[in-house]
């Protein structure tokens, strides 16, 4: 579904992504782990199209998308959520979700009707809001939401496009421990045919939802395998868990 | 998000009715003022469409207005076309020029966008100023008015022309309001709120920004065609950046992102100018102080203030309406 | 057109560049620190010229005028800061643009009230009257003085920014104001200081330009656009950008007028458009 081959990215003298190959089949839940500065977010930006790789190629649903921009990849079914919330400030939760749904459904250029009130858009908004537990908050301004709900809305914007591949950059960052469990439940409840790539700091979440785990260090893939094997791997312990524990 | 609230409808109806009443009852000078307000209101609506709802604060709308005026003058005076073709030329000139500026500047943001539009506007000004075919800095005199005698209207008469301009200003408002309530308008507000996210959702943002700017330019071009007919004269001064600056001021004074505010601001500015020039020639000082005071008072502008007061009075605990409403 | 002609043109371009530099450097660093853009900067330049004319009339010395103008304009800057700009700190860039735009109008009419509509002039200091031979051409001495003054200010600012603690604080503030605040740097006071220095430099630019140009009420609006072009082309917030932007603008404008007079007026706008299309954040943006 999503195939990246030999991706390289340098910023000046600093190589942040070095020969990364990542192949995620349809419906798989892949978690990308790595210490701070391992190049996780850069890899995401390469996959999403916000950065152009210096070398390597990216295929989405069998199509080469290396040269395509963010919006063109999104139209092919790739969606992403951000580590820091990037919502539509000043608009209500309903308007946020409806805008995402209407855009993905190609209703942005309609001149004679209100895209946000189209039945298909309204239906998607209701469905996504229910899935994320935001139904009660639909008429709140997005800026007035508590942080945890804004985090859900961030994911909601990505889901409202009904993506085939969803990239999530640290979806639980900044959420308190109590709310994380609820967030896990949301992730577990996502459609089975959705291909999911998650960058995560939270080890428990990673091992709980992952089908496979990829570990990055210094911009390179140092491990790929099932979560159980990652837990056992001395290499992963050394470069990831060890340093992680020391950092924390 | 834009909503055609009952308050907006009421305000627009009052403004239009007031304009028509003045046009029918006042003398020549009053009708000239009303005509000026209607034309300026149309231009202000064009600016508010992109600045208030699309987040594209433009300092080249004076130039687009001038492009429309010159296109009309060139078509009628130089090429000898009829008024209808002249108006079409004006709308196309404003629209195409604006689309090009919008397409080229789509990547820039904030102060860079303002500067880029300023640069393109000044390029237009300088080009016209130096163009001998267009009369250079003397401009083009003898611009005729549209001939509507087929439907029994003589636009040479100042009353008919004032009513004609009011009708077109109301039509421009209706067009802008309908556009903002459509999928396209929703998209525009989304771009203003978060352009990067719109792109991540699959929107080719620059195409929409350019299209919005083009539509706004078409309205500005139409206003320019009316201005050329009103004074029967065009000069490079129409394109100067201070025209765009004053336009931006009146939209802010009226209430940026309210659409009605643009009309209210145009009326307030023209009337204020008229009043102030009665007892002092330091008109700029007054406008400057009023602008500073309006911004320091909260920056909502006239209509924004009215709307704020109205919604709070009716629903004290209501959450704030979505941006740009 | 021989070599001498081109040397004179280059000196003309350099002289224009230095005036633009004096104007733009304060503007760009203030923006870098606070994201505050002061459209009334051109009006302060005109104020400097007017004060210089009055001071010269009062004291009979152009040198005294050159000293009085920056002081007077910096004082006006302090007043503006205390009365208006401090309140706009959290008002957002749009409101700042508008208030300073309003100030342009206010200043315009104040100049007309105080100094009238007639163009005024300022004699150049006697020492600098006449011509000087340089690179085989004869060039007005006073214009060479402007070039040297600009270069001197450039050097002093570069040294201050690179070598002194206050310069380090300014660089930190431009780079990341929140981080600088966390490090205990009082960004507000820094901003105030830079703002006042910027005003003084604008006043100085107006005063030294007065003998070359005629002093009119609209000289501020006339110079504002080229100054903003410099700031945007160079990249907001950087000294390097202000230097590069003013040189580029000065040379494009001067040589444009010589090489293609009919396109000269468009040249700097075309340059600005080209830079914004190719590098939307300017040539040397302070923040990468």
mmCIF file of C-alpha atoms in Angstrom, chain B residues 39-325:
data_model
loop_
_atom_site.group_PDB
_atom_site.id
_atom_site.type_symbol
_atom_site.label_atom_id
_atom_site.label_comp_id
_atom_site.label_asym_id
_atom_site.label_seq_id
_atom_site.Cartn_x
_atom_site.Cartn_y
_atom_site.Cartn_z
ATOM 1 C CA UNK B 39 -18.932 52.503 -6.543
ATOM 2 C CA UNK B 40 -16.585 52.512 -3.571
ATOM 3 C CA UNK B 41 -18.823 50.018 -1.772
ATOM 4 C CA UNK B 42 -18.545 47.638 -4.710
ATOM 5 C CA UNK B 43 -14.759 47.929 -4.626
ATOM 6 C CA UNK B 44 -14.759 47.437 -0.856
ATOM 7 C CA UNK B 45 -16.874 44.282 -1.215
ATOM 8 C CA UNK B 46 -14.282 42.968 -3.668
ATOM 9 C CA UNK B 47 -11.496 43.621 -1.168
ATOM 10 C CA UNK B 48 -13.366 42.191 1.820
ATOM 11 C CA UNK B 49 -14.029 39.017 -0.136
ATOM 12 C CA UNK B 50 -10.319 38.213 -0.319
ATOM 13 C CA UNK B 51 -8.984 40.102 2.721
ATOM 14 C CA UNK B 52 -11.730 39.369 5.213
ATOM 15 C CA UNK B 53 -12.558 35.826 4.162
ATOM 16 C CA UNK B 54 -9.520 34.589 2.272
ATOM 17 C CA UNK B 55 -6.896 36.223 4.509
ATOM 18 C CA UNK B 56 -5.319 37.851 1.442
ATOM 19 C CA UNK B 57 -4.796 41.443 2.537
ATOM 20 C CA UNK B 58 -4.270 43.117 -0.796
ATOM 21 C CA UNK B 59 -2.691 46.464 -1.511
ATOM 22 C CA UNK B 60 -3.317 46.241 -5.257
ATOM 23 C CA UNK B 61 -7.078 46.636 -5.409
ATOM 24 C CA UNK B 62 -6.662 50.236 -6.450
ATOM 25 C CA UNK B 63 -4.685 49.009 -9.429
ATOM 26 C CA UNK B 64 -7.348 46.420 -10.309
ATOM 27 C CA UNK B 65 -9.992 49.142 -10.048
ATOM 28 C CA UNK B 66 -7.816 51.273 -12.322
ATOM 29 C CA UNK B 67 -7.361 48.366 -14.729
ATOM 30 C CA UNK B 68 -11.128 48.120 -15.051
ATOM 31 C CA UNK B 69 -11.486 51.876 -15.507
ATOM 32 C CA UNK B 70 -8.762 52.001 -18.158
ATOM 33 C CA UNK B 71 -10.098 48.913 -19.929
ATOM 34 C CA UNK B 72 -13.498 50.564 -20.175
ATOM 35 C CA UNK B 73 -12.018 53.875 -21.305
ATOM 36 C CA UNK B 74 -9.722 52.239 -23.846
ATOM 37 C CA UNK B 75 -12.522 50.068 -25.224
ATOM 38 C CA UNK B 76 -14.970 52.918 -25.607
ATOM 39 C CA UNK B 77 -12.771 55.947 -26.358
ATOM 40 C CA UNK B 78 -9.844 54.380 -28.228
ATOM 41 C CA UNK B 79 -11.417 51.303 -29.807
ATOM 42 C CA UNK B 80 -14.864 52.796 -30.232
ATOM 43 C CA UNK B 81 -16.677 49.805 -28.788
ATOM 44 C CA UNK B 82 -20.066 50.044 -27.147
ATOM 45 C CA UNK B 83 -20.546 50.432 -23.416
ATOM 46 C CA UNK B 84 -21.596 46.806 -22.896
ATOM 47 C CA UNK B 85 -18.423 45.518 -24.515
ATOM 48 C CA UNK B 86 -16.495 48.078 -22.467
ATOM 49 C CA UNK B 87 -17.926 46.738 -19.222
ATOM 50 C CA UNK B 88 -17.117 43.199 -20.265
ATOM 51 C CA UNK B 89 -13.564 44.327 -21.063
ATOM 52 C CA UNK B 90 -13.296 45.976 -17.632
ATOM 53 C CA UNK B 91 -14.502 42.879 -15.801
ATOM 54 C CA UNK B 92 -12.127 40.686 -17.786
ATOM 55 C CA UNK B 93 -9.176 43.057 -17.332
ATOM 56 C CA UNK B 94 -9.678 43.222 -13.564
ATOM 57 C CA UNK B 95 -10.321 39.501 -13.294
ATOM 58 C CA UNK B 96 -7.415 38.314 -15.430
ATOM 59 C CA UNK B 97 -4.912 40.731 -13.871
ATOM 60 C CA UNK B 98 -6.043 39.706 -10.400
ATOM 61 C CA UNK B 99 -5.928 36.008 -11.239
ATOM 62 C CA UNK B 100 -2.340 36.391 -12.424
ATOM 63 C CA UNK B 101 -1.316 38.323 -9.296
ATOM 64 C CA UNK B 102 -3.091 35.776 -7.115
ATOM 65 C CA UNK B 103 -1.441 32.834 -8.846
ATOM 66 C CA UNK B 104 2.030 34.313 -8.565
ATOM 67 C CA UNK B 105 1.712 35.434 -4.948
ATOM 68 C CA UNK B 106 -0.139 32.367 -3.665
ATOM 69 C CA UNK B 107 2.936 31.049 -1.852
ATOM 70 C CA UNK B 108 3.632 34.244 0.074
ATOM 71 C CA UNK B 109 1.966 35.035 3.355
ATOM 72 C CA UNK B 110 1.324 37.892 5.763
ATOM 73 C CA UNK B 111 3.449 40.964 5.249
ATOM 74 C CA UNK B 112 5.128 39.336 2.236
ATOM 75 C CA UNK B 113 1.785 38.977 0.508
ATOM 76 C CA UNK B 114 0.940 42.599 1.267
ATOM 77 C CA UNK B 115 4.288 43.686 -0.156
ATOM 78 C CA UNK B 116 3.968 41.535 -3.253
ATOM 79 C CA UNK B 117 0.526 42.910 -4.067
ATOM 80 C CA UNK B 118 1.839 46.409 -3.416
ATOM 81 C CA UNK B 119 4.639 45.773 -5.889
ATOM 82 C CA UNK B 120 2.324 44.480 -8.602
ATOM 83 C CA UNK B 121 -0.080 47.341 -8.016
ATOM 84 C CA UNK B 122 2.694 49.902 -8.339
ATOM 85 C CA UNK B 123 3.949 48.167 -11.476
ATOM 86 C CA UNK B 124 0.489 48.725 -12.956
ATOM 87 C CA UNK B 125 0.502 52.346 -11.842
ATOM 88 C CA UNK B 126 3.908 53.055 -13.321
ATOM 89 C CA UNK B 127 3.069 51.256 -16.561
ATOM 90 C CA UNK B 128 -0.074 53.315 -17.093
ATOM 91 C CA UNK B 129 1.719 56.482 -16.014
ATOM 92 C CA UNK B 130 4.286 55.940 -18.787
ATOM 93 C CA UNK B 131 1.915 54.595 -21.458
ATOM 94 C CA UNK B 132 1.503 57.256 -24.114
ATOM 95 C CA UNK B 133 -1.226 55.294 -25.863
ATOM 96 C CA UNK B 134 -3.297 55.605 -22.689
ATOM 97 C CA UNK B 135 -2.632 59.311 -22.307
ATOM 98 C CA UNK B 136 0.274 58.810 -19.867
ATOM 99 C CA UNK B 137 -0.120 60.950 -16.753
ATOM 100 C CA UNK B 138 -2.836 63.091 -18.335
ATOM 101 C CA UNK B 139 -5.228 60.154 -18.519
ATOM 102 C CA UNK B 140 -8.070 59.721 -20.996
ATOM 103 C CA UNK B 141 -10.990 62.162 -21.080
ATOM 104 C CA UNK B 142 -14.414 61.833 -22.692
ATOM 105 C CA UNK B 143 -15.406 58.397 -21.416
ATOM 106 C CA UNK B 144 -19.044 57.790 -22.399
ATOM 107 C CA UNK B 145 -21.666 56.172 -20.206
ATOM 108 C CA UNK B 146 -23.381 52.910 -20.977
ATOM 109 C CA UNK B 147 -26.317 53.365 -23.330
ATOM 110 C CA UNK B 148 -29.401 51.815 -21.747
ATOM 111 C CA UNK B 149 -31.967 53.778 -23.778
ATOM 112 C CA UNK B 150 -33.229 50.448 -25.130
ATOM 113 C CA UNK B 151 -34.829 49.814 -21.735
ATOM 114 C CA UNK B 152 -35.787 53.433 -21.244
ATOM 115 C CA UNK B 153 -32.916 54.469 -18.972
ATOM 116 C CA UNK B 154 -30.801 57.519 -19.631
ATOM 117 C CA UNK B 155 -27.612 57.025 -17.627
ATOM 118 C CA UNK B 156 -26.487 60.498 -18.615
ATOM 119 C CA UNK B 157 -28.964 61.656 -15.997
ATOM 120 C CA UNK B 158 -27.270 61.698 -12.588
ATOM 121 C CA UNK B 159 -30.300 60.227 -10.818
ATOM 122 C CA UNK B 160 -30.563 57.226 -13.143
ATOM 123 C CA UNK B 161 -26.809 56.682 -12.943
ATOM 124 C CA UNK B 162 -26.875 56.767 -9.129
ATOM 125 C CA UNK B 163 -29.700 54.202 -9.052
ATOM 126 C CA UNK B 164 -27.847 52.079 -11.605
ATOM 127 C CA UNK B 165 -24.714 52.092 -9.430
ATOM 128 C CA UNK B 166 -26.728 51.243 -6.297
ATOM 129 C CA UNK B 167 -28.344 48.335 -8.136
ATOM 130 C CA UNK B 168 -24.940 47.019 -9.220
ATOM 131 C CA UNK B 169 -23.513 47.442 -5.701
ATOM 132 C CA UNK B 170 -26.393 45.420 -4.281
ATOM 133 C CA UNK B 171 -25.825 42.818 -7.000
ATOM 134 C CA UNK B 172 -22.129 42.694 -6.093
ATOM 135 C CA UNK B 173 -23.070 42.142 -2.461
ATOM 136 C CA UNK B 174 -25.507 39.383 -3.398
ATOM 137 C CA UNK B 175 -22.885 37.740 -5.591
ATOM 138 C CA UNK B 176 -20.239 37.883 -2.845
ATOM 139 C CA UNK B 177 -22.674 36.600 -0.221
ATOM 140 C CA UNK B 178 -23.749 33.700 -2.435
ATOM 141 C CA UNK B 179 -20.134 32.883 -3.221
ATOM 142 C CA UNK B 180 -19.180 32.851 0.451
ATOM 143 C CA UNK B 181 -22.046 30.499 1.294
ATOM 144 C CA UNK B 182 -21.049 28.053 -1.414
ATOM 145 C CA UNK B 183 -18.499 25.279 -1.169
ATOM 146 C CA UNK B 184 -15.976 27.636 -2.725
ATOM 147 C CA UNK B 185 -16.527 30.251 -0.011
ATOM 148 C CA UNK B 186 -16.207 27.647 2.744
ATOM 149 C CA UNK B 187 -12.950 26.518 1.195
ATOM 150 C CA UNK B 188 -11.721 30.114 1.139
ATOM 151 C CA UNK B 189 -12.368 30.509 4.871
ATOM 152 C CA UNK B 190 -10.598 27.202 5.453
ATOM 153 C CA UNK B 191 -7.558 28.521 3.597
ATOM 154 C CA UNK B 192 -7.547 31.669 5.710
ATOM 155 C CA UNK B 193 -7.805 29.658 8.912
ATOM 156 C CA UNK B 194 -5.104 27.135 7.975
ATOM 157 C CA UNK B 195 -3.767 26.922 4.445
ATOM 158 C CA UNK B 196 -1.236 24.180 5.224
ATOM 159 C CA UNK B 197 -3.940 21.941 6.611
ATOM 160 C CA UNK B 198 -6.164 22.522 3.589
ATOM 161 C CA UNK B 199 -3.285 21.360 1.415
ATOM 162 C CA UNK B 200 -2.804 18.285 3.592
ATOM 163 C CA UNK B 201 -6.508 17.564 3.128
ATOM 164 C CA UNK B 202 -5.949 17.437 -0.622
ATOM 165 C CA UNK B 203 -6.684 20.966 -1.773
ATOM 166 C CA UNK B 204 -4.488 22.583 -4.447
ATOM 167 C CA UNK B 205 -4.510 25.767 -2.400
ATOM 168 C CA UNK B 206 -2.920 28.145 -4.909
ATOM 169 C CA UNK B 207 -5.591 27.465 -7.519
ATOM 170 C CA UNK B 208 -8.314 28.447 -5.101
ATOM 171 C CA UNK B 209 -6.478 31.532 -3.894
ATOM 172 C CA UNK B 210 -5.882 32.633 -7.481
ATOM 173 C CA UNK B 211 -9.512 31.987 -8.430
ATOM 174 C CA UNK B 212 -10.785 33.949 -5.424
ATOM 175 C CA UNK B 213 -8.438 36.801 -6.209
ATOM 176 C CA UNK B 214 -9.562 36.724 -9.834
ATOM 177 C CA UNK B 215 -13.245 36.927 -8.894
ATOM 178 C CA UNK B 216 -12.492 39.783 -6.536
ATOM 179 C CA UNK B 217 -10.554 41.525 -9.301
ATOM 180 C CA UNK B 218 -13.503 41.128 -11.668
ATOM 181 C CA UNK B 219 -15.748 42.955 -9.182
ATOM 182 C CA UNK B 220 -13.075 45.626 -8.734
ATOM 183 C CA UNK B 221 -12.848 45.950 -12.532
ATOM 184 C CA UNK B 222 -16.595 46.469 -12.751
ATOM 185 C CA UNK B 223 -16.368 49.169 -10.081
ATOM 186 C CA UNK B 224 -13.590 50.756 -12.114
ATOM 187 C CA UNK B 225 -15.759 50.793 -15.239
ATOM 188 C CA UNK B 226 -18.466 52.610 -13.269
ATOM 189 C CA UNK B 227 -15.948 55.088 -11.871
ATOM 190 C CA UNK B 228 -14.711 55.873 -15.400
ATOM 191 C CA UNK B 229 -18.293 56.510 -16.520
ATOM 192 C CA UNK B 230 -19.083 58.543 -13.425
ATOM 193 C CA UNK B 231 -16.337 61.113 -13.929
ATOM 194 C CA UNK B 232 -16.068 60.497 -17.696
ATOM 195 C CA UNK B 233 -12.318 60.542 -17.155
ATOM 196 C CA UNK B 234 -9.563 58.104 -16.145
ATOM 197 C CA UNK B 235 -6.113 58.964 -14.810
ATOM 198 C CA UNK B 236 -3.185 56.979 -13.384
ATOM 199 C CA UNK B 237 -4.100 58.216 -9.889
ATOM 200 C CA UNK B 238 -6.814 55.529 -9.813
ATOM 201 C CA UNK B 239 -4.108 52.849 -9.678
ATOM 202 C CA UNK B 240 -1.913 54.440 -7.030
ATOM 203 C CA UNK B 241 -1.191 52.417 -3.904
ATOM 204 C CA UNK B 242 -2.723 55.062 -1.647
ATOM 205 C CA UNK B 243 -6.093 54.242 -3.246
ATOM 206 C CA UNK B 244 -5.607 50.645 -2.144
ATOM 207 C CA UNK B 245 -4.505 51.862 1.271
ATOM 208 C CA UNK B 246 -7.543 54.057 1.756
ATOM 209 C CA UNK B 247 -9.718 51.200 0.571
ATOM 210 C CA UNK B 248 -8.208 48.882 3.125
ATOM 211 C CA UNK B 249 -8.803 51.522 5.785
ATOM 212 C CA UNK B 250 -12.471 51.862 4.967
ATOM 213 C CA UNK B 251 -12.973 48.103 4.986
ATOM 214 C CA UNK B 252 -11.331 47.953 8.418
ATOM 215 C CA UNK B 253 -13.385 50.907 9.655
ATOM 216 C CA UNK B 254 -16.546 49.210 8.463
ATOM 217 C CA UNK B 255 -15.563 45.798 9.823
ATOM 218 C CA UNK B 256 -13.216 43.409 8.042
ATOM 219 C CA UNK B 257 -14.752 40.040 7.204
ATOM 220 C CA UNK B 258 -18.372 41.131 7.537
ATOM 221 C CA UNK B 259 -19.176 42.141 3.932
ATOM 222 C CA UNK B 260 -21.849 44.597 5.154
ATOM 223 C CA UNK B 261 -19.068 46.467 6.901
ATOM 224 C CA UNK B 262 -17.401 47.145 3.559
ATOM 225 C CA UNK B 263 -20.519 48.958 2.375
ATOM 226 C CA UNK B 264 -20.938 50.773 5.682
ATOM 227 C CA UNK B 265 -17.277 51.774 5.657
ATOM 228 C CA UNK B 266 -17.554 53.177 2.131
ATOM 229 C CA UNK B 267 -20.563 55.256 3.141
ATOM 230 C CA UNK B 268 -18.911 56.436 6.349
ATOM 231 C CA UNK B 269 -15.662 57.406 4.626
ATOM 232 C CA UNK B 270 -17.260 59.348 1.784
ATOM 233 C CA UNK B 271 -19.633 61.182 4.133
ATOM 234 C CA UNK B 272 -16.865 61.887 6.650
ATOM 235 C CA UNK B 273 -14.623 63.208 3.895
ATOM 236 C CA UNK B 274 -17.459 65.421 2.711
ATOM 237 C CA UNK B 275 -18.164 66.732 6.228
ATOM 238 C CA UNK B 276 -14.537 67.255 7.180
ATOM 239 C CA UNK B 277 -13.649 69.082 3.989
ATOM 240 C CA UNK B 278 -16.354 71.575 4.942
ATOM 241 C CA UNK B 279 -14.306 73.077 7.763
ATOM 242 C CA UNK B 280 -10.705 71.942 7.363
ATOM 243 C CA UNK B 281 -8.434 70.882 4.535
ATOM 244 C CA UNK B 282 -6.547 68.542 6.871
ATOM 245 C CA UNK B 283 -8.617 65.597 5.835
ATOM 246 C CA UNK B 284 -5.772 63.108 6.158
ATOM 247 C CA UNK B 285 -5.226 63.992 9.800
ATOM 248 C CA UNK B 286 -8.849 63.226 10.624
ATOM 249 C CA UNK B 287 -8.828 59.921 8.729
ATOM 250 C CA UNK B 288 -5.557 58.924 10.388
ATOM 251 C CA UNK B 289 -6.840 59.655 13.871
ATOM 252 C CA UNK B 290 -10.156 57.896 13.192
ATOM 253 C CA UNK B 291 -8.312 54.835 11.884
ATOM 254 C CA UNK B 292 -5.987 54.678 14.892
ATOM 255 C CA UNK B 293 -8.909 55.149 17.267
ATOM 256 C CA UNK B 294 -10.930 52.442 15.499
ATOM 257 C CA UNK B 295 -8.084 49.939 15.774
ATOM 258 C CA UNK B 296 -7.371 50.782 19.414
ATOM 259 C CA UNK B 297 -11.091 50.477 20.180
ATOM 260 C CA UNK B 298 -10.937 46.767 19.393
ATOM 261 C CA UNK B 299 -10.604 46.604 15.646
ATOM 262 C CA UNK B 300 -14.066 45.209 15.031
ATOM 263 C CA UNK B 301 -15.086 48.165 12.931
ATOM 264 C CA UNK B 302 -18.522 49.746 12.666
ATOM 265 C CA UNK B 303 -20.527 46.756 11.556
ATOM 266 C CA UNK B 304 -18.431 44.331 13.587
ATOM 267 C CA UNK B 305 -19.199 46.394 16.669
ATOM 268 C CA UNK B 306 -22.907 46.468 15.899
ATOM 269 C CA UNK B 307 -22.974 42.731 15.283
ATOM 270 C CA UNK B 308 -21.041 42.033 18.488
ATOM 271 C CA UNK B 309 -23.418 44.184 20.509
ATOM 272 C CA UNK B 310 -26.448 42.574 18.832
ATOM 273 C CA UNK B 311 -25.424 38.962 19.402
ATOM 274 C CA UNK B 312 -24.392 39.627 22.998
ATOM 275 C CA UNK B 313 -27.647 41.378 23.724
ATOM 276 C CA UNK B 314 -29.675 38.517 22.316
ATOM 277 C CA UNK B 315 -27.666 35.553 23.515
ATOM 278 C CA UNK B 316 -25.484 36.553 26.449
ATOM 279 C CA UNK B 317 -23.933 33.093 26.875
ATOM 280 C CA UNK B 318 -23.586 32.060 23.249
ATOM 281 C CA UNK B 319 -20.165 30.875 22.193
ATOM 282 C CA UNK B 320 -18.448 33.178 19.710
ATOM 283 C CA UNK B 321 -19.603 32.730 16.167
ATOM 284 C CA UNK B 322 -17.122 31.115 13.786
ATOM 285 C CA UNK B 323 -14.401 33.330 12.335
ATOM 286 C CA UNK B 324 -15.305 35.714 9.613
ATOM 287 C CA UNK B 325 -19.031 35.333 10.267
#
